[in-house]
Tab-separated table of C-alpha atoms in Angstrom:
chain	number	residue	atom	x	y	z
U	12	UNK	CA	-14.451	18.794	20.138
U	13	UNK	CA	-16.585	18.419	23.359
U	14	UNK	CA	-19.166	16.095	21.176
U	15	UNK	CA	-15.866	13.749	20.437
U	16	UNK	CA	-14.771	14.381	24.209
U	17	UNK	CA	-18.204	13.015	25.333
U	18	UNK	CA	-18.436	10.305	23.182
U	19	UNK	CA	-14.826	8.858	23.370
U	20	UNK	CA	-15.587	8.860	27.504
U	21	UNK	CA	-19.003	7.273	27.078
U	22	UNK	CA	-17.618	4.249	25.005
U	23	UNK	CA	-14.759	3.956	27.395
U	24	UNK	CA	-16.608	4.166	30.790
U	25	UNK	CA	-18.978	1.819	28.915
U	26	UNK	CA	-16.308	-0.592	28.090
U	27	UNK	CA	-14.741	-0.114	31.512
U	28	UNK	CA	-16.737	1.073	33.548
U	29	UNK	CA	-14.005	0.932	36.867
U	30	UNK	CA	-12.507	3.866	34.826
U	31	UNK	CA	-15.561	6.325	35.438
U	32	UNK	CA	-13.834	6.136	39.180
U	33	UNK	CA	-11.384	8.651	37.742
U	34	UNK	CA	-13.776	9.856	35.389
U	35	UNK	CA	-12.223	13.462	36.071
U	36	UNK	CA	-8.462	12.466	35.618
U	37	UNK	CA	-9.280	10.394	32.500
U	38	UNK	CA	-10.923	13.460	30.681
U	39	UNK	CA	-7.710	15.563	31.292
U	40	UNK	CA	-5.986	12.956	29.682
U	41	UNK	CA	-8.137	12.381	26.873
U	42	UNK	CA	-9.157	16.138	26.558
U	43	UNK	CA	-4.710	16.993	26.498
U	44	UNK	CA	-4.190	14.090	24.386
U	45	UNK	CA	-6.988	15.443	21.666
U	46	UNK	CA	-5.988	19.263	22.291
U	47	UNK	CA	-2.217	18.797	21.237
U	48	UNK	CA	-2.992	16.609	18.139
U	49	UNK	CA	0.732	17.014	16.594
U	50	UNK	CA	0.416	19.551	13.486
U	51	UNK	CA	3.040	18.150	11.305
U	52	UNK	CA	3.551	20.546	8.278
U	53	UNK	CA	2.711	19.778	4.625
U	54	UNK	CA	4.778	20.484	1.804
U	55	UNK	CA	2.083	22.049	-0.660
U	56	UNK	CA	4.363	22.313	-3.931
U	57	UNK	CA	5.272	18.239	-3.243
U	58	UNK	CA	1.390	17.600	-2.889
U	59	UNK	CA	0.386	19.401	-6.077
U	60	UNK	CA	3.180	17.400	-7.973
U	61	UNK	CA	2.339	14.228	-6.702
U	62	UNK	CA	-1.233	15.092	-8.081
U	63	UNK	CA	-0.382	16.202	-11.193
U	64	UNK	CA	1.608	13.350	-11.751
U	65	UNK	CA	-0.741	10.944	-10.867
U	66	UNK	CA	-3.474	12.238	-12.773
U	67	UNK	CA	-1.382	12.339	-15.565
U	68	UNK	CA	-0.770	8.377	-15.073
U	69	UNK	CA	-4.611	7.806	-14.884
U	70	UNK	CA	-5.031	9.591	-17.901
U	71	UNK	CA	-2.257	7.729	-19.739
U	72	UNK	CA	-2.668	3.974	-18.705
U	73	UNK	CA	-6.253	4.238	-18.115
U	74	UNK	CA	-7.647	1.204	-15.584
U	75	UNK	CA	-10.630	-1.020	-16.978
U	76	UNK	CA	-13.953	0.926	-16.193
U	77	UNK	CA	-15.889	-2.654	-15.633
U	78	UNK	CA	-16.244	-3.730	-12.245
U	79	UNK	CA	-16.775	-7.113	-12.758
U	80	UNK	CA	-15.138	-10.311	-10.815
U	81	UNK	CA	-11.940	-11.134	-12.584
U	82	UNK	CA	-13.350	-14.281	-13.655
U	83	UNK	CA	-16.293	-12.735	-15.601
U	84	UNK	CA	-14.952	-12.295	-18.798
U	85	UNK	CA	-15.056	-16.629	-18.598
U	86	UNK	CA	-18.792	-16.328	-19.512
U	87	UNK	CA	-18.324	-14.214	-22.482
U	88	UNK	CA	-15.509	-16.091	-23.612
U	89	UNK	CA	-16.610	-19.940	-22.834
U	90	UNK	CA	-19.001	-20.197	-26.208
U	91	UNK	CA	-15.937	-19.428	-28.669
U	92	UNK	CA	-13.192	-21.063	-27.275
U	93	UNK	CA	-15.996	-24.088	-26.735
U	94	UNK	CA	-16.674	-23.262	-30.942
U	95	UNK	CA	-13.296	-23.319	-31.755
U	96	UNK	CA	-12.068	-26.141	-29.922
U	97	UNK	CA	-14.911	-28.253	-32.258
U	98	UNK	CA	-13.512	-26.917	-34.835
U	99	UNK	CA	-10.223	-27.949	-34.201
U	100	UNK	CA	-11.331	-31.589	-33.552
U	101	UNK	CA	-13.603	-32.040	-36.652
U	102	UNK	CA	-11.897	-30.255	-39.338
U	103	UNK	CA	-8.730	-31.904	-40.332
U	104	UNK	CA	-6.946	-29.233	-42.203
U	105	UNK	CA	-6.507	-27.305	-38.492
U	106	UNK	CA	-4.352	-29.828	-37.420
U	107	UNK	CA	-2.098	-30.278	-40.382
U	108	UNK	CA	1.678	-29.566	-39.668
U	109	UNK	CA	2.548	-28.745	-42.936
U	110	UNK	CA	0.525	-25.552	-43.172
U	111	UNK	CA	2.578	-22.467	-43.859
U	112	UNK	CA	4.309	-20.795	-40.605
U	113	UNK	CA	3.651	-16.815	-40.375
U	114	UNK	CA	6.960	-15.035	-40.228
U	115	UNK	CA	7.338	-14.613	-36.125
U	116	UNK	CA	7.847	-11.040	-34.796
U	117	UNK	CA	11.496	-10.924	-32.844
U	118	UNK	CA	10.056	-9.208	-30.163
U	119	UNK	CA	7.940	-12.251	-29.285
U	120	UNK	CA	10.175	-14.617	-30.030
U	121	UNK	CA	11.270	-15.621	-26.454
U	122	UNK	CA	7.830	-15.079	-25.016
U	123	UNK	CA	7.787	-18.044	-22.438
U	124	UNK	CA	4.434	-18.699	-20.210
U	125	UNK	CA	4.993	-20.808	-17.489
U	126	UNK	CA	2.659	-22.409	-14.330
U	127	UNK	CA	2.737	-20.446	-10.953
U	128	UNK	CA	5.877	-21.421	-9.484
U	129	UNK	CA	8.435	-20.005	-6.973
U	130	UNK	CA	10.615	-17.322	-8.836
U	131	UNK	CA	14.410	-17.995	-9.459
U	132	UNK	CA	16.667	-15.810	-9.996
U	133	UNK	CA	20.472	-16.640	-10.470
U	134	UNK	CA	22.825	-13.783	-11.053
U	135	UNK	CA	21.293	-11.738	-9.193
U	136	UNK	CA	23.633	-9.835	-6.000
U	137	UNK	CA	23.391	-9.396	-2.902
U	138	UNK	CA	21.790	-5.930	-2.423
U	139	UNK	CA	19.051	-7.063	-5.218
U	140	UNK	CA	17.763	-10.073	-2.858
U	141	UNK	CA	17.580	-8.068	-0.247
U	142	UNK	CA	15.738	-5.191	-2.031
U	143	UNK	CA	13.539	-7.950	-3.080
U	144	UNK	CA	12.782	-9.498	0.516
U	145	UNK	CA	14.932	-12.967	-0.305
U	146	UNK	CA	18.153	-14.383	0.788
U	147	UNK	CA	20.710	-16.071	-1.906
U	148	UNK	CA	20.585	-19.144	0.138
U	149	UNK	CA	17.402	-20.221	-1.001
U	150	UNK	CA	17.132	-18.959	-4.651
U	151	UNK	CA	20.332	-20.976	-5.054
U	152	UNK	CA	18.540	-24.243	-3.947
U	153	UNK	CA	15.248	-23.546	-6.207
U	154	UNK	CA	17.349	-22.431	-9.075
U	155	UNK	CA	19.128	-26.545	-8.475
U	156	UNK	CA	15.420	-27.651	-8.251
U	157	UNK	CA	14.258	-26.381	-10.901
U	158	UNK	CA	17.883	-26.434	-13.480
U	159	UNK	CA	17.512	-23.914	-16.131
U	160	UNK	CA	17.444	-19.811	-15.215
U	161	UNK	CA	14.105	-18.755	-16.296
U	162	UNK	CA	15.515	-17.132	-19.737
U	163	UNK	CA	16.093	-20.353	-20.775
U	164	UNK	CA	13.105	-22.087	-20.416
U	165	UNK	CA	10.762	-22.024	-23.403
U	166	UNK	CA	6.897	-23.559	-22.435
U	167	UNK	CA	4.297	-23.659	-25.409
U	168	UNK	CA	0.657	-24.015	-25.033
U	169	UNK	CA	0.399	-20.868	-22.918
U	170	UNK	CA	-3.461	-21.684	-22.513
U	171	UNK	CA	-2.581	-24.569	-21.025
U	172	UNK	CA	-0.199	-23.585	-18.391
U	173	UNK	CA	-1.191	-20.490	-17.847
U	174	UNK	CA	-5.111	-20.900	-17.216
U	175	UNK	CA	-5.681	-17.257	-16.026
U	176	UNK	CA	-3.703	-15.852	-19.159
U	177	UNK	CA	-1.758	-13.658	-17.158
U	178	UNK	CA	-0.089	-12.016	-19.985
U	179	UNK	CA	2.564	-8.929	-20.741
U	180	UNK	CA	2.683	-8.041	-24.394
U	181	UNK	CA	5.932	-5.560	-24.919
U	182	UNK	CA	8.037	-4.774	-28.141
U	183	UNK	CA	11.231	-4.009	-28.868
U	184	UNK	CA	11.991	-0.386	-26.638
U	185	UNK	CA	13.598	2.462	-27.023
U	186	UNK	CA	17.172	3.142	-24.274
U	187	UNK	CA	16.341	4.700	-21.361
U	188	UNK	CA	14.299	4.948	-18.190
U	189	UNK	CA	10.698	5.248	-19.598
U	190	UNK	CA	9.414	1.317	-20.832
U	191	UNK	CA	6.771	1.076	-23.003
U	192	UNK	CA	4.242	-2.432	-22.307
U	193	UNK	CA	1.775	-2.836	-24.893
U	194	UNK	CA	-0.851	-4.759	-22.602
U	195	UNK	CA	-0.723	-6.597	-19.591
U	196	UNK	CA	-3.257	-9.000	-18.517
U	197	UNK	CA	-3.500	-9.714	-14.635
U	198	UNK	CA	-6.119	-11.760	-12.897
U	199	UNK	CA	-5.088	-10.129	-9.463
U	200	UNK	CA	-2.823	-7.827	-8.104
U	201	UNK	CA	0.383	-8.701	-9.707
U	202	UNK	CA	4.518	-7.070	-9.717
U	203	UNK	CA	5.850	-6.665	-13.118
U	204	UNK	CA	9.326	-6.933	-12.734
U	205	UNK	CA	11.706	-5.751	-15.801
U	206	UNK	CA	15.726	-8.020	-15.694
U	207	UNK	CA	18.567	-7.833	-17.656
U	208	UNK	CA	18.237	-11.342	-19.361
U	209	UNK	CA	22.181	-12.003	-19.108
U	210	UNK	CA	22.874	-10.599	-15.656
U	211	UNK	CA	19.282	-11.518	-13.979
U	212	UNK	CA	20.058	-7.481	-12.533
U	213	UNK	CA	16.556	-6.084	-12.058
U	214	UNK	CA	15.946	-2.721	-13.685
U	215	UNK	CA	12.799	-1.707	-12.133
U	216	UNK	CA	9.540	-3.444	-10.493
U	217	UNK	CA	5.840	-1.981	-10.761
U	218	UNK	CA	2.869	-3.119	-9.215
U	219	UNK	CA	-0.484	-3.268	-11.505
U	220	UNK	CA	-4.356	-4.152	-9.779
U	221	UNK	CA	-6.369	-7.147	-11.604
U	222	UNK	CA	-6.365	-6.099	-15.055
U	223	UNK	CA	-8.721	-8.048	-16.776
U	224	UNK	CA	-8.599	-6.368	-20.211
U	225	UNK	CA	-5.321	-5.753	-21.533
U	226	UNK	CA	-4.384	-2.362	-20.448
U	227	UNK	CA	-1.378	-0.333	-21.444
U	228	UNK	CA	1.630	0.562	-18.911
U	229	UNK	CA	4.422	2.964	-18.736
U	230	UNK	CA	7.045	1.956	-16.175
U	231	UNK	CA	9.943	4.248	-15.091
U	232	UNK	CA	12.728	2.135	-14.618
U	233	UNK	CA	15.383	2.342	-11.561
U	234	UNK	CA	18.775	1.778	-13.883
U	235	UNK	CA	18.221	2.536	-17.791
U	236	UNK	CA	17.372	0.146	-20.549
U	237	UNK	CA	20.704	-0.182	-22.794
U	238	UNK	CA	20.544	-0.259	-26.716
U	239	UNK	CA	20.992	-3.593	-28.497
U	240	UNK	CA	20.954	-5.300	-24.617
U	241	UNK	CA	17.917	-8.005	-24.104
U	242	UNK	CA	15.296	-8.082	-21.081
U	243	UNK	CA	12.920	-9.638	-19.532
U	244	UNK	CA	9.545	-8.429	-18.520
U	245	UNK	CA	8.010	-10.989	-15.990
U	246	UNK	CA	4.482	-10.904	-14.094
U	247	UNK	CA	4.257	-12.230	-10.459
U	248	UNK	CA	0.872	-12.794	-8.999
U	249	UNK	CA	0.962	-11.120	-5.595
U	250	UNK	CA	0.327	-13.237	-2.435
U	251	UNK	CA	-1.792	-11.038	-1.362
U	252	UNK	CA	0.286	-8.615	1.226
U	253	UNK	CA	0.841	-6.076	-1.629
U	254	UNK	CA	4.781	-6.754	-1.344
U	255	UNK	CA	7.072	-7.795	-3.989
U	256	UNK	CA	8.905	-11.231	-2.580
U	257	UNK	CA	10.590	-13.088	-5.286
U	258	UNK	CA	10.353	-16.227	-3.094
U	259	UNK	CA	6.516	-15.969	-2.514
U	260	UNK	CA	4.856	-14.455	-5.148
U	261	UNK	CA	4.269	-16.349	-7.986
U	262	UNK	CA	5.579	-16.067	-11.651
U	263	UNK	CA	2.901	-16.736	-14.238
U	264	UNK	CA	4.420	-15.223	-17.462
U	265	UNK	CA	7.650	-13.750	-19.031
U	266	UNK	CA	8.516	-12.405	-22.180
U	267	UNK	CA	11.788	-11.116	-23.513
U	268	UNK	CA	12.507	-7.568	-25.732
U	269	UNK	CA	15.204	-5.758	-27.132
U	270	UNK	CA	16.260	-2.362	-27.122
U	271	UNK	CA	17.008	-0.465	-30.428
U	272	UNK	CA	20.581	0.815	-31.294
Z	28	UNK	CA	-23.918	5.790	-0.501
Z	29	UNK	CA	-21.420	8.053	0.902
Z	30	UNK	CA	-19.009	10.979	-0.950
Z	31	UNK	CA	-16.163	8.555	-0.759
Z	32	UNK	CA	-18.114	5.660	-2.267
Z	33	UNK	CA	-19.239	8.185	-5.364
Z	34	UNK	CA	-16.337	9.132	-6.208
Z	35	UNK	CA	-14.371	5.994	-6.133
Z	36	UNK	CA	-17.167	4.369	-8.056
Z	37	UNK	CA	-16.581	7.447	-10.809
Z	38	UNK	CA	-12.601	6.768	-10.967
Z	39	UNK	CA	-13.223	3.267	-11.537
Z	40	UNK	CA	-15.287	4.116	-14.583
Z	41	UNK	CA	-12.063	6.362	-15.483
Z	42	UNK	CA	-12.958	9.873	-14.360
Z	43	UNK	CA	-9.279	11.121	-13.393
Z	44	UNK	CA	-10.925	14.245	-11.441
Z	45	UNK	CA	-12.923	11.926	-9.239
Z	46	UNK	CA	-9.723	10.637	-8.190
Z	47	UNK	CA	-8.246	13.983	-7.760
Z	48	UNK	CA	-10.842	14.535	-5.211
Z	49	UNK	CA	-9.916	11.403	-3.008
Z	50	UNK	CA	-6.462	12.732	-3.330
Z	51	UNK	CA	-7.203	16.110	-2.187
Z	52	UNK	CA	-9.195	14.627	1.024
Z	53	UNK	CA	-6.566	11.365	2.103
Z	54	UNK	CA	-3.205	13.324	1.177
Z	55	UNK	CA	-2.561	14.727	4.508
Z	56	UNK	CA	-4.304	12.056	6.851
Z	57	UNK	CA	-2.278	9.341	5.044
Z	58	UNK	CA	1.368	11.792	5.277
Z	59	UNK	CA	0.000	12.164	8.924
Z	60	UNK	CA	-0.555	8.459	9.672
Z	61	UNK	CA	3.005	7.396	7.825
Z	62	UNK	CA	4.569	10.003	9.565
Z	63	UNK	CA	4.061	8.918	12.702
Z	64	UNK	CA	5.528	5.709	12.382
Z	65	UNK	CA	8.695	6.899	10.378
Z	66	UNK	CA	9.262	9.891	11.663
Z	67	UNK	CA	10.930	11.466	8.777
Z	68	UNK	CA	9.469	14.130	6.451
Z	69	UNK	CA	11.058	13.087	3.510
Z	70	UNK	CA	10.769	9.204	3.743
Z	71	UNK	CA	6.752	10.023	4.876
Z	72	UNK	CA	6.695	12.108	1.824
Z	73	UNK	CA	7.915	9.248	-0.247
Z	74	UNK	CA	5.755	6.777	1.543
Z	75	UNK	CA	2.743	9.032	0.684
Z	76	UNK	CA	3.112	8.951	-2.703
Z	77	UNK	CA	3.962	5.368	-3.581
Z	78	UNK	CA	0.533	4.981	-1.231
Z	79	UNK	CA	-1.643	6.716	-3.683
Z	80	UNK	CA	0.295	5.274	-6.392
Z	81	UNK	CA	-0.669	2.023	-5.227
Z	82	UNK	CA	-4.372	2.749	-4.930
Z	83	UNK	CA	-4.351	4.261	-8.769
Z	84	UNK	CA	-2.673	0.942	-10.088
Z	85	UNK	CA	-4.994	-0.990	-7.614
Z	86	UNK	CA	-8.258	0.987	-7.737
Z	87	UNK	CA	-10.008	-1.476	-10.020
Z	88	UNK	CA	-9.694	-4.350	-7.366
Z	89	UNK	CA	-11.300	-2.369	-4.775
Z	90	UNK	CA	-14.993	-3.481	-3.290
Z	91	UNK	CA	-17.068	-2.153	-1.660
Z	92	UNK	CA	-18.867	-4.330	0.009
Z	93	UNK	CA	-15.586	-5.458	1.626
Z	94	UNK	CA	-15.063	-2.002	3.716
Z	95	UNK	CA	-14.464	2.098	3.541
Z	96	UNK	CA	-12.101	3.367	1.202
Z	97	UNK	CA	-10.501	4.771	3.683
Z	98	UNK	CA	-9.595	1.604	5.433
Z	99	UNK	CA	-8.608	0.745	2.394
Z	100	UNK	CA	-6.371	3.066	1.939
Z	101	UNK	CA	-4.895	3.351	5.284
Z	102	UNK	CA	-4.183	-0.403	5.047
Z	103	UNK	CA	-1.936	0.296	2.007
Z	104	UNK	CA	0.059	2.914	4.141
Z	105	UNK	CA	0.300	0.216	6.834
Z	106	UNK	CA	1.787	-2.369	4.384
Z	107	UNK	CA	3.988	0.601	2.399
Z	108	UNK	CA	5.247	1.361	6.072
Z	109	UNK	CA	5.619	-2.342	6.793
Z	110	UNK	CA	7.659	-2.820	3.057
Z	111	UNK	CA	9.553	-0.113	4.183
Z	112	UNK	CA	11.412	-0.846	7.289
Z	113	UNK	CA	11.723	-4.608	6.052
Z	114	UNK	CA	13.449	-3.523	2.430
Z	115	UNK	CA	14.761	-0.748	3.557
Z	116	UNK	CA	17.275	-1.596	5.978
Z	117	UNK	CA	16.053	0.569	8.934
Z	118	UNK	CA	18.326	-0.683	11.985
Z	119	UNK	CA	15.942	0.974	14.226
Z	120	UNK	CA	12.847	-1.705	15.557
Z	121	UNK	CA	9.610	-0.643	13.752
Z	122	UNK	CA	8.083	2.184	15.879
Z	123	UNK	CA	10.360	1.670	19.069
Z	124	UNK	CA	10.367	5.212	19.719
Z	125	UNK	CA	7.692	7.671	18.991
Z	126	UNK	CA	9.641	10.622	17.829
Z	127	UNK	CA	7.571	13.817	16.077
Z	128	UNK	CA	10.836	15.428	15.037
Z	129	UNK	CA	10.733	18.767	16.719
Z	130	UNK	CA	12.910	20.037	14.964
Z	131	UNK	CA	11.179	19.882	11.569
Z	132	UNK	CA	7.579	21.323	12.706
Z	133	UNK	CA	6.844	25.370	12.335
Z	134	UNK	CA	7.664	27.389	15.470
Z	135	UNK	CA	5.504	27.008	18.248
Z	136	UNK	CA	4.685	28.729	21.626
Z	137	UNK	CA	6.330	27.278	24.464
Z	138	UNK	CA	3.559	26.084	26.191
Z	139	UNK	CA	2.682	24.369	22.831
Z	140	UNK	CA	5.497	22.736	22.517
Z	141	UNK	CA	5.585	21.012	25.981
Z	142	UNK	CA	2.395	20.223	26.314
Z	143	UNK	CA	3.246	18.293	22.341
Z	144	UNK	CA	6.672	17.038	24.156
Z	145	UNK	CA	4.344	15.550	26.998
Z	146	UNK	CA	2.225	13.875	24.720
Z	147	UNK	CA	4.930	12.612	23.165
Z	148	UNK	CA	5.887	11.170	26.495
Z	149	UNK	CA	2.689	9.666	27.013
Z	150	UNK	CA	2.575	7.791	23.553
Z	151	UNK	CA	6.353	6.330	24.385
Z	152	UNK	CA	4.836	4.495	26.866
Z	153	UNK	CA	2.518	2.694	24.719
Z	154	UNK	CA	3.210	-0.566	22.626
Z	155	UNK	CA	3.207	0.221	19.034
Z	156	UNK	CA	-0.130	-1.015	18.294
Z	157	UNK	CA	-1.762	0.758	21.043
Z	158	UNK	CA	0.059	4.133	19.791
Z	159	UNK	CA	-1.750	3.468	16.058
Z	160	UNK	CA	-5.269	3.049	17.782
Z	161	UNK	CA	-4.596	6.017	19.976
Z	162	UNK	CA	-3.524	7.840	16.759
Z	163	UNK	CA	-5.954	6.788	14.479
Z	164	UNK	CA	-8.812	7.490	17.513
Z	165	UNK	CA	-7.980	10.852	18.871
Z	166	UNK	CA	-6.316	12.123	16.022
Z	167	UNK	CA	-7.965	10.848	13.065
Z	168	UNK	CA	-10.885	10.463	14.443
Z	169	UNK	CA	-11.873	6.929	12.821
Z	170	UNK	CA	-14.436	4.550	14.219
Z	171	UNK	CA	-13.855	1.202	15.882
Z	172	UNK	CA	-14.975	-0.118	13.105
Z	173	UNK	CA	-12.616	1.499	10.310
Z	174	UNK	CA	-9.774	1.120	12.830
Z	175	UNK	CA	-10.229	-2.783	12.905
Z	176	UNK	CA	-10.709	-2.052	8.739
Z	177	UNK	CA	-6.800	-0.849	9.038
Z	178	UNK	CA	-5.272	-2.983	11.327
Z	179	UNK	CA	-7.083	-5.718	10.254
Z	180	UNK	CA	-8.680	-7.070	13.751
Z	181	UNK	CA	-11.969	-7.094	14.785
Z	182	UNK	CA	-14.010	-4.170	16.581
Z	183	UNK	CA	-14.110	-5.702	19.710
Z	184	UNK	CA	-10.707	-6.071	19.981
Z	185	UNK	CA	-9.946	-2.950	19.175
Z	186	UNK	CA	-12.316	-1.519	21.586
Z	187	UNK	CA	-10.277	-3.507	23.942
Z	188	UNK	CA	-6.964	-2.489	22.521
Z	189	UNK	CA	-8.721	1.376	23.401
Z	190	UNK	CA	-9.832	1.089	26.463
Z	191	UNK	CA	-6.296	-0.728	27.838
Z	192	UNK	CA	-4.385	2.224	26.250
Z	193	UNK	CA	-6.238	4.580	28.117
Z	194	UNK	CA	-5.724	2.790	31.426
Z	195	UNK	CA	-1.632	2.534	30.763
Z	196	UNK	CA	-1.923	6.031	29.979
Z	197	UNK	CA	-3.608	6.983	33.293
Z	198	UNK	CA	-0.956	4.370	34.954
Z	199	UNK	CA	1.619	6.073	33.399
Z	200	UNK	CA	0.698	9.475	33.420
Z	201	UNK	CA	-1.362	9.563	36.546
Z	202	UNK	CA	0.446	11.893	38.909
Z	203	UNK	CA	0.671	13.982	35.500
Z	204	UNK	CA	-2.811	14.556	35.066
Z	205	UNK	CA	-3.622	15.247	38.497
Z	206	UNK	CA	-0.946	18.091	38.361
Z	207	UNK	CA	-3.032	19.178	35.540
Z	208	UNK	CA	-6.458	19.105	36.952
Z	209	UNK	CA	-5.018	21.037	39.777
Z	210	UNK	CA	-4.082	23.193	37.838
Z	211	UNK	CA	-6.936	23.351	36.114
Z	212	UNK	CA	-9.032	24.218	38.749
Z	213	UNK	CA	-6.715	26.912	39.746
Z	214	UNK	CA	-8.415	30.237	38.263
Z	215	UNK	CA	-11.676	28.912	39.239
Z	216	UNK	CA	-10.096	29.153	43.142
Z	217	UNK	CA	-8.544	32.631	42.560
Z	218	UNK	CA	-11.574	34.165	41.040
Z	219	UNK	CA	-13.830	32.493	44.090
């Protein structure tokens, strides 16, 4: 204690040094304000759950162990998608239309990837905008902007639009709180936010770090997933302040699922 | 490299007891820190855990070489704090009043509590900035430079930000601390 005394009056008489006039009335001050350090009272049951549960998390959706920039993976991927891209272009057969369709899973049926753009939203109340740091008021005039609701729109070429392949891969899920995504795919720190596809309501909203290989998630949802109801899981890319804002942050990719009755 | 730096390096590369471990040592200096801008055991408690919930979901995109994990992590509470009195609809101006809720702490001595109510007094009469370096100085102990780390200025400034605390203190509290060196120096003039 007297080593921090000392050295919290040396920096300050040091960085003004007309306080060293009161040098005596400044370490009471200092001296009271360190003795009486508020002891605010920890709930050790709470801390142990919140540890147990956490550690369970990290052992269930296990983060990427590579530190590498997000845009590494680039390098490793560059010389096949280079390879197939030649491919493409000199063998003719690659192109043709007529070659047999594979049977398309229902889960990814409505998978829709679209460019960064500012997030619309247009059934959604009141209380929901707030939650989500927006007003109605301007969600109304980007939803005019832009014409259809987001459930409508269907983009193909996801490499193309979506150059980071931001991606959420989800199947159909099973009613209730706990949801199930297969992979996600995140450049940076993104929100995955989980709607009712008819009502735009918002079910629940998780935040994921840059996820550069496609890593497993369980959410726990604020209101329950309903059997033989439709969703939407979306990814917004996070501006950066770590806060969900449907206005600002930026929705790269959305895919719909069903529930099972 | 230091403890901190270890260990986070080891949860990155997935070991979930490494991560234990910089639970065990930030849990109560990050309930500490949130508490004292909300005030409220049960919101800090909720607070503190969508903190460290945050930092498992966002370990990966954590570097080094861009400041201490502990900044790091006390810049999440910030935001989480932030998030919550702009989502939550607190009516109450972020940090108006600094209030340590009596009321919820363990009994006390007397003396213990007034000199904590006068502390409080003295920390009312700071802006809310001031109050976080004061807190995060005295009572967490952090350096300048983890400090500017948090509230993301530079060192200097918060030096600055220190210093001009202390002087509103003394302003403010002036005829206080005289009373108290007085009194101070009392036993020293009965025993002489």
């Amino acid at each position: 204690m007297e080593d921090h005394l000392k050295q919290i009056l040396d920096e300050l008489f040091a960085l003004d040094p007309t306080l060293r006039k009161e040098e005596d009335l400044v370490r009471v001050l200092v001296l009271e304000m360190l003795n009486n350090k508020p002891n605010v009272t920890i709930d050790e049951s709470l801390r142990q759950m919140v540890k147990a549960r956490l550690l369970a998390q990290f052992e269930t959706a296990k983060t990427p162990v590579r530190m590498e920039s997000s845009l590494s993976w680039l390098w490793y991927t560059a010389p096949v998608g280079v390879t197939a891209l030649l491919l493409l272009l000199t063998t003719p057969q690659l192109g043709n239309n007529s070659a047999p369709h594979l049977p398309v899973d229902s889960s990814y049926a409505r998978e829709v990837s679209v460019p960064p753009r500012k997030a619309s939203s247009p059934s959604m109340d009141n209380t929901q905008a707030k939650s989500a740091g927006v007003n109605k008021e301007s969600r109304a005039t980007s939803d005019a902007e832009e014409g259809l609701p987001l459930s409508d729109m269907m983009v193909p070429f996801a490499e193309e639009t979506n150059p980071q392949n931001n991606t959420i891969f989800i199947n159909t899920q099973k009613a209730g709180f706990a949801l199930y995504i297969d992979s996600v795919v995140a450049d940076d720190t993104a929100f995955i936010v989980i709607r009712d596809i008819t009502t735009s309501e918002i079910q629940g909203i998780t935040e994921v770090g840059s996820l550069t290989l496609g890593t497993p998630i369980k959410m726990v949802l604020d209101k329950p997933l309903l059997a033989g109801f439709v969703y939407e899981a979306a990814l917004y890319l996070d501006t950066g302040d770590g806060i969900f804002n449907l206005d600002e942050d930026s929705l790269v990719y959305a895919s719909s699922f069903g529930v099972d009755l | 490299m230091d403890d901190d730096a270890v260990l986070v390096q080891k949860a990155q590369a997935g070991e979930a007891a490494a991560f234990g471990q910089l639970f065990d040592a930030y849990y109560d200096k990050i309930f500490r820190f949130v508490y004292f801008k909300v005030y409220e055991k049960e919101t800090a408690e909720d607070i503190t855990s969508d903190v460290f919930h945050k930092a498992l979901t966002r370990l990966q995109s954590y570097k080094a070489d861009k400041g201490v994990f502990s900044s790091w992590l006390y810049r999440i509470a910030r935001n989480a704090v932030i998030d919550h009195y702009r989502t939550d609809k607190v009516t109450e101006a972020f940090s108006d009043t600094f209030d340590i809720g009596f009321d919820e702490r363990t009994p006390e001595t007397l003396d213990a509590l007034a000199d904590l109510e006068r502390v409080t007094e003295y920390m009312e009469t700071l802006a809310p900035k001031q109050r976080e370096i004061i807190t995060l100085r005295l009572w967490e102990g952090m350096s300048y430079k983890e400090i500017a780390e948090v509230v993301d200025g530079t060192e200097d400034g918060v030096k600055m930000a220190f210093s001009r605390s202390i002087r509103e203190l003394r302003k403010h509290c002036g005829p206080l601390a005289v009373l108290f060196l007085c009194l101070a120096a009392l036993p020293f003039y009965q025993l002489s």
